[in-house]
mmCIF file of C-alpha atoms in Angstrom:
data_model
loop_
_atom_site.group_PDB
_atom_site.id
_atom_site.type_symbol
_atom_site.label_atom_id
_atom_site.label_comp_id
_atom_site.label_asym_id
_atom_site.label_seq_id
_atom_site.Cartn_x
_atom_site.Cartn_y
_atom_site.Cartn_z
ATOM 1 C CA UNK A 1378 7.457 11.964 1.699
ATOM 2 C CA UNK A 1379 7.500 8.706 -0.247
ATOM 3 C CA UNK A 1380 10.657 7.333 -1.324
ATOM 4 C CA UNK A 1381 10.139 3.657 -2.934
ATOM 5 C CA UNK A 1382 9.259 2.261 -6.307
ATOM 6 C CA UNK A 1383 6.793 3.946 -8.106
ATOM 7 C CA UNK A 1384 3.503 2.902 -9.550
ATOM 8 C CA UNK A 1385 4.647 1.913 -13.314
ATOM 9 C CA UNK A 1386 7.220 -0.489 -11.498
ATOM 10 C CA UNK A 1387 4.696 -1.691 -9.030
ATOM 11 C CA UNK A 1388 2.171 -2.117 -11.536
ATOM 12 C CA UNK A 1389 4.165 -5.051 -12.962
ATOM 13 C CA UNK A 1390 4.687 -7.055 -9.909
ATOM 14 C CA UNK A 1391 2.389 -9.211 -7.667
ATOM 15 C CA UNK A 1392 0.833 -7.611 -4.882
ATOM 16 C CA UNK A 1393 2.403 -10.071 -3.000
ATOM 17 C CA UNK A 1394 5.689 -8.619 -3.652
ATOM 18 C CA UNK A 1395 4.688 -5.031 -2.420
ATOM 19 C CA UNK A 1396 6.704 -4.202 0.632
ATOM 20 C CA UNK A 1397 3.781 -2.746 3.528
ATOM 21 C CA UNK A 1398 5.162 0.364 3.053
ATOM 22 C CA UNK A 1399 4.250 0.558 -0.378
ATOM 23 C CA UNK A 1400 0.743 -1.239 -0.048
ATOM 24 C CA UNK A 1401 0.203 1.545 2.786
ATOM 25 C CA UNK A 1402 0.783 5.051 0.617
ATOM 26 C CA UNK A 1403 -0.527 3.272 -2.493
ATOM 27 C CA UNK A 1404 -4.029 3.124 -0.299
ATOM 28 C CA UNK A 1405 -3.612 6.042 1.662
ATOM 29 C CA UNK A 1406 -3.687 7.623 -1.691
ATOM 30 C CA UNK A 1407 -5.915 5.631 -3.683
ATOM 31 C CA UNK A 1408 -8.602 6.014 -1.060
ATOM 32 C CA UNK A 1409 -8.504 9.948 -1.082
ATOM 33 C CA UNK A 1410 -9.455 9.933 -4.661
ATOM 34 C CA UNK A 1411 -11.839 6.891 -5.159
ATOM 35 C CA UNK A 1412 -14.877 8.769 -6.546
ATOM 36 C CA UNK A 1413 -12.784 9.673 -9.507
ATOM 37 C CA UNK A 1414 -10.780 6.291 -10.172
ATOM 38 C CA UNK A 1415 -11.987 4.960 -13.346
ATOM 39 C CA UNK A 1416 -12.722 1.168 -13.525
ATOM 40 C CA UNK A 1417 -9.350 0.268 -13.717
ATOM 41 C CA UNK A 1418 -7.964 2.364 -11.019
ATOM 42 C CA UNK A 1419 -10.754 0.968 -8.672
ATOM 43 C CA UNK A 1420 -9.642 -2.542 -9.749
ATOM 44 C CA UNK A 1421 -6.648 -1.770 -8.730
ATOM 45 C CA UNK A 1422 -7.251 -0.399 -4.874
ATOM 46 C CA UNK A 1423 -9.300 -3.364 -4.440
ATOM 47 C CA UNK A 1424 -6.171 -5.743 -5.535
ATOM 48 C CA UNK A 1425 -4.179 -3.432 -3.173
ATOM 49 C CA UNK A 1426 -7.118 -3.548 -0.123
ATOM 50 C CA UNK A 1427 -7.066 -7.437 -0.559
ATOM 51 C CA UNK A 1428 -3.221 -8.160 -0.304
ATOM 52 C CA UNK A 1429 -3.422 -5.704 2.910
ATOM 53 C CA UNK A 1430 -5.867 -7.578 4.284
ATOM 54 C CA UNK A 1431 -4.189 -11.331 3.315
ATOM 55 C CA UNK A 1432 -1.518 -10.192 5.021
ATOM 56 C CA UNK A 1433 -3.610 -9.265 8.276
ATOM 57 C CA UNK A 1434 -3.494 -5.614 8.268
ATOM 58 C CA UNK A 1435 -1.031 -2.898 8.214
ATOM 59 C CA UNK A 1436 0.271 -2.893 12.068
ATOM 60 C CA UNK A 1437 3.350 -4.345 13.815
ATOM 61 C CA UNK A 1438 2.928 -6.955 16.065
ATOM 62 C CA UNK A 1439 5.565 -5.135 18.671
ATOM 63 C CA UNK A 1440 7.274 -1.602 18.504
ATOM 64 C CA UNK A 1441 10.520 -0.476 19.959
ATOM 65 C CA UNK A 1442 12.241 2.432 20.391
ATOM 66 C CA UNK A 1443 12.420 3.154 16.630
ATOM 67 C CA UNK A 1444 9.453 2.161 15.254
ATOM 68 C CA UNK A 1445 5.729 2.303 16.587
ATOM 69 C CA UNK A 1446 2.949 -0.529 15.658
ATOM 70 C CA UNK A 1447 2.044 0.868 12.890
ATOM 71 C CA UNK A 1448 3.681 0.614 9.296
ATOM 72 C CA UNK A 1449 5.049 4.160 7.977
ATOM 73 C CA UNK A 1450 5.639 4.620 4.769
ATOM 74 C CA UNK A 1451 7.478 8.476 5.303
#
């Protein structure tokens, strides 16, 4: 489950300022309903797709014994 700022908060913030754990669920979700966003809610994933990919993706360079190499946002 997803426990982090929500949507109406994010909205008003760079991208840039998006933890990975919030850039992850934000796609994870957008990208399960993208034939019905509207213009603005595509837009949006796109913003969200870019800052992901600025950043060089969504895994961890190195895991340990707590966390794997990819980000979780649980």
């Amino acid at each position: 489950m997803y426990v982090g700022r929500d949507m109406t908060e994010l909205t008003m913030m760079s991208k840039t300022e998006w933890k990975d754990s919030e850039l992850a669920f934000f796609h994870h979700s957008m990208q399960q309903v993208v034939p019905y966003l509207n213009v603005e809610g595509q837009s949006l994933h796109r913003q969200i797709v870019e800052e992901i990919e600025r950043r060089g993706g969504l895994k961890r360079n190195e895991a340990d014994y707590t966390h794997g190499t990819r980000v979780s946002y649980d």
